[in-house]
């Protein structure tokens, strides 16, 4: 054992071929979800067999390997991360890296439905701020968008999270003809509760049984309309993500725009994405991937994993090129957002 350790290579930081340092890992801990949002999943999704999933211990080991290799921010996502059984034990064990100072932030993206149950525990495990996805404040529309969700539960989850001291950013997907009239009220509501809000352009991921062109609403239009009503002041804040922020004069709150289709944000990309089966995607918008499950399971030490990560990082592409294809109306990628994690 001692010999093995002595023989192992010192893991080096992850720098991609374009000189970008990788410091952010997003992990989809399950592909399952208790909602079926119309732009994200088909109603009858086939999920992965449970046997294909990494165990929580394996996820911990992989995340920890990435932290050794320079990851400073870790986001658990999905599917819905909070429906994975035993997920609090993963948060609990990953919290050791926060305590040791090797990780700056442990966070998650959630639909909020399980927050009444878990908010306090998340805070106890060192989570300080979370993203909650919420596209409307109208209960009927909410049901129509999520197919299975209940608005009241999510609002109760947001209350629970704020009571537990978690800071919240609300993520809203802009959907043509569905929630486009609601942005002013969503902004006033979120900012009134001290929450940032980010609007996201719908991305062409996975066949969801709906026409993308019908859903797509360019944020340039959303922003222009909002500017007629609010004072939007450009601010320089970068949260390590692709959002561009403005300060809304009337509310004092921050409003972000994520525009993968109208504005490419790849040049500053510092992230990679791991799925619950141990597949590493170097870009949300490309098919290329690396299998980390095989090297993970091949030995108890992490040298094979480090080598596989290094090889994968050499393949990180410069950027993605999503197109909503007007002629074919096909998704740009067959993979659903719930696989790679949003
Ligand atoms: N279940 C969690 C949630 O609801 O936040 C985490 C996973 S979900 C896939 C992450 C985010 O991706 C959500 O904000 C969701 O609205 C967004 N999303 C899903 N499919 C999308 C798409 N095709 N285009 C843009 N955003 C999408």
mmCIF file of N, CA, C and O and ligand atoms in Angstrom, residues 33 39-40 77-81 109-111 131-133 135 171 173 200-205 212 337-338 341-342, ligand 1:
data_model
loop_
_atom_site.group_PDB
_atom_site.id
_atom_site.type_symbol
_atom_site.label_atom_id
_atom_site.label_comp_id
_atom_site.label_asym_id
_atom_site.label_seq_id
_atom_site.Cartn_x
_atom_site.Cartn_y
_atom_site.Cartn_z
ATOM 1 N N UNK A 33 -36.597 12.151 -11.868
ATOM 2 C CA UNK A 33 -37.145 13.415 -11.368
ATOM 3 C C UNK A 33 -38.600 13.194 -11.014
ATOM 4 O O UNK A 33 -39.259 12.329 -11.588
ATOM 5 N N UNK A 39 -40.038 20.990 -21.517
ATOM 6 C CA UNK A 39 -38.855 21.266 -22.342
ATOM 7 C C UNK A 39 -37.690 20.372 -21.956
ATOM 8 O O UNK A 39 -36.630 20.435 -22.575
ATOM 9 N N UNK A 40 -37.855 19.595 -20.883
ATOM 10 C CA UNK A 40 -36.727 18.826 -20.342
ATOM 11 C C UNK A 40 -36.872 17.338 -20.598
ATOM 12 O O UNK A 40 -35.918 16.673 -20.964
ATOM 13 N N UNK A 77 -26.743 18.020 -9.202
ATOM 14 C CA UNK A 77 -27.939 18.320 -9.973
ATOM 15 C C UNK A 77 -28.519 17.004 -10.463
ATOM 16 O O UNK A 77 -28.228 15.942 -9.927
ATOM 17 N N UNK A 78 -29.350 17.062 -11.511
ATOM 18 C CA UNK A 78 -29.957 15.819 -11.965
ATOM 19 C C UNK A 78 -30.570 16.010 -13.344
ATOM 20 O O UNK A 78 -30.132 16.890 -14.077
ATOM 21 N N UNK A 79 -31.620 15.293 -13.546
ATOM 22 C CA UNK A 79 -32.694 14.782 -12.718
ATOM 23 C C UNK A 79 -32.917 15.697 -11.512
ATOM 24 O O UNK A 79 -32.476 16.828 -11.513
ATOM 25 N N UNK A 80 -33.595 15.200 -10.558
ATOM 26 C CA UNK A 80 -33.776 15.972 -9.331
ATOM 27 C C UNK A 80 -32.864 15.367 -8.255
ATOM 28 O O UNK A 80 -33.097 14.247 -7.810
ATOM 29 N N UNK A 81 -31.824 16.113 -7.856
ATOM 30 C CA UNK A 81 -30.848 15.521 -6.934
ATOM 31 C C UNK A 81 -31.480 15.063 -5.622
ATOM 32 O O UNK A 81 -31.044 14.062 -5.037
ATOM 33 N N UNK A 109 -28.710 22.348 -7.680
ATOM 34 C CA UNK A 109 -29.821 22.902 -8.453
ATOM 35 C C UNK A 109 -30.995 21.965 -8.230
ATOM 36 O O UNK A 109 -30.859 20.750 -8.392
ATOM 37 N N UNK A 110 -32.123 22.524 -7.850
ATOM 38 C CA UNK A 110 -33.251 21.686 -7.471
ATOM 39 C C UNK A 110 -34.562 22.272 -7.970
ATOM 40 O O UNK A 110 -34.656 23.479 -8.195
ATOM 41 N N UNK A 111 -35.549 21.414 -8.109
ATOM 42 C CA UNK A 111 -36.881 21.937 -8.453
ATOM 43 C C UNK A 111 -37.623 22.391 -7.195
ATOM 44 O O UNK A 111 -38.730 22.912 -7.292
ATOM 45 N N UNK A 131 -29.743 26.934 -6.268
ATOM 46 C CA UNK A 131 -30.571 27.385 -7.390
ATOM 47 C C UNK A 131 -31.885 26.606 -7.356
ATOM 48 O O UNK A 131 -31.868 25.380 -7.233
ATOM 49 N N UNK A 132 -32.973 27.332 -7.472
ATOM 50 C CA UNK A 132 -34.277 26.673 -7.539
ATOM 51 C C UNK A 132 -34.896 27.013 -8.894
ATOM 52 O O UNK A 132 -34.967 28.188 -9.271
ATOM 53 N N UNK A 133 -35.323 26.004 -9.611
ATOM 54 C CA UNK A 133 -35.923 26.220 -10.928
ATOM 55 C C UNK A 133 -37.424 26.428 -10.769
ATOM 56 O O UNK A 133 -38.097 25.600 -10.154
ATOM 57 N N UNK A 135 -40.612 28.303 -13.164
ATOM 58 C CA UNK A 135 -40.892 29.029 -14.405
ATOM 59 C C UNK A 135 -42.138 29.896 -14.350
ATOM 60 O O UNK A 135 -42.396 30.668 -15.275
ATOM 61 N N UNK A 171 -34.133 30.148 -11.133
ATOM 62 C CA UNK A 171 -33.877 29.974 -12.570
ATOM 63 C C UNK A 171 -35.201 29.812 -13.300
ATOM 64 O O UNK A 171 -36.002 28.933 -12.956
ATOM 65 N N UNK A 173 -36.882 29.267 -17.095
ATOM 66 C CA UNK A 173 -36.695 29.017 -18.521
ATOM 67 C C UNK A 173 -37.751 29.829 -19.281
ATOM 68 O O UNK A 173 -38.941 29.768 -18.953
ATOM 69 N N UNK A 200 -33.323 31.771 -18.534
ATOM 70 C CA UNK A 200 -32.527 30.867 -19.371
ATOM 71 C C UNK A 200 -33.247 30.628 -20.693
ATOM 72 O O UNK A 200 -34.455 30.358 -20.703
ATOM 73 N N UNK A 201 -32.498 30.691 -21.756
ATOM 74 C CA UNK A 201 -33.062 30.346 -23.064
ATOM 75 C C UNK A 201 -33.230 28.830 -23.157
ATOM 76 O O UNK A 201 -32.365 28.087 -22.709
ATOM 77 N N UNK A 202 -34.299 28.399 -23.761
ATOM 78 C CA UNK A 202 -34.512 26.957 -23.881
ATOM 79 C C UNK A 202 -33.472 26.378 -24.847
ATOM 80 O O UNK A 202 -33.149 26.976 -25.876
ATOM 81 N N UNK A 203 -32.855 25.268 -24.439
ATOM 82 C CA UNK A 203 -31.799 24.666 -25.252
ATOM 83 C C UNK A 203 -32.289 23.391 -25.919
ATOM 84 O O UNK A 203 -33.090 22.659 -25.334
ATOM 85 N N UNK A 204 -31.815 23.120 -27.124
ATOM 86 C CA UNK A 204 -32.316 21.965 -27.882
ATOM 87 C C UNK A 204 -31.674 20.651 -27.437
ATOM 88 O O UNK A 204 -30.887 20.063 -28.142
ATOM 89 N N UNK A 205 -32.048 20.176 -26.252
ATOM 90 C CA UNK A 205 -31.467 18.947 -25.721
ATOM 91 C C UNK A 205 -32.522 17.863 -25.575
ATOM 92 O O UNK A 205 -33.481 18.034 -24.823
ATOM 93 N N UNK A 212 -39.457 22.377 -30.501
ATOM 94 C CA UNK A 212 -38.589 23.395 -29.932
ATOM 95 C C UNK A 212 -38.898 24.793 -30.429
ATOM 96 O O UNK A 212 -38.825 25.752 -29.706
ATOM 97 N N UNK A 337 -31.393 17.024 -20.890
ATOM 98 C CA UNK A 337 -30.754 17.825 -19.840
ATOM 99 C C UNK A 337 -30.673 17.040 -18.536
ATOM 100 O O UNK A 337 -29.732 17.194 -17.758
ATOM 101 N N UNK A 338 -31.645 16.168 -18.289
ATOM 102 C CA UNK A 338 -31.673 15.431 -17.034
ATOM 103 C C UNK A 338 -30.545 14.408 -16.943
ATOM 104 O O UNK A 338 -30.229 13.902 -15.877
ATOM 105 N N UNK A 341 -27.344 16.990 -16.527
ATOM 106 C CA UNK A 341 -27.527 17.885 -15.387
ATOM 107 C C UNK A 341 -27.497 19.320 -15.862
ATOM 108 O O UNK A 341 -26.611 19.738 -16.585
ATOM 109 N N UNK A 342 -28.488 20.086 -15.459
ATOM 110 C CA UNK A 342 -28.594 21.470 -15.912
ATOM 111 C C UNK A 342 -27.727 22.397 -15.096
ATOM 112 O O UNK A 342 -27.093 22.004 -14.163
HETATM 113 N N1 LIG B 1 -34.283 19.038 -11.118
HETATM 114 C C1 LIG B 1 -33.407 20.142 -10.904
HETATM 115 C C2 LIG B 1 -34.083 21.431 -11.279
HETATM 116 O O1 LIG B 1 -35.255 21.399 -11.651
HETATM 117 O O2 LIG B 1 -33.464 22.483 -11.163
HETATM 118 C C3 LIG B 1 -32.053 20.040 -11.548
HETATM 119 C C4 LIG B 1 -31.952 19.529 -12.949
HETATM 120 S S1 LIG B 1 -32.743 20.506 -14.202
HETATM 121 C C5 LIG B 1 -32.328 19.574 -15.626
HETATM 122 C C6 LIG B 1 -31.695 21.926 -14.240
HETATM 123 C C7 LIG B 1 -32.181 23.129 -14.993
HETATM 124 O O3 LIG B 1 -32.176 22.841 -16.358
HETATM 125 C C8 LIG B 1 -33.561 23.592 -14.648
HETATM 126 O O4 LIG B 1 -33.528 24.971 -14.367
HETATM 127 C C9 LIG B 1 -34.343 23.341 -15.905
HETATM 128 O O5 LIG B 1 -35.363 24.273 -16.053
HETATM 129 C C10 LIG B 1 -33.274 23.501 -16.934
HETATM 130 N N2 LIG B 1 -33.552 22.860 -18.229
HETATM 131 C C11 LIG B 1 -33.941 21.617 -18.485
HETATM 132 N N3 LIG B 1 -34.061 21.384 -19.813
HETATM 133 C C12 LIG B 1 -33.738 22.536 -20.407
HETATM 134 C C13 LIG B 1 -33.660 22.959 -21.769
HETATM 135 N N4 LIG B 1 -33.950 22.141 -22.761
HETATM 136 N N5 LIG B 1 -33.286 24.227 -22.014
HETATM 137 C C14 LIG B 1 -32.983 25.074 -21.007
HETATM 138 N N6 LIG B 1 -33.032 24.751 -19.712
HETATM 139 C C15 LIG B 1 -33.402 23.498 -19.417
#
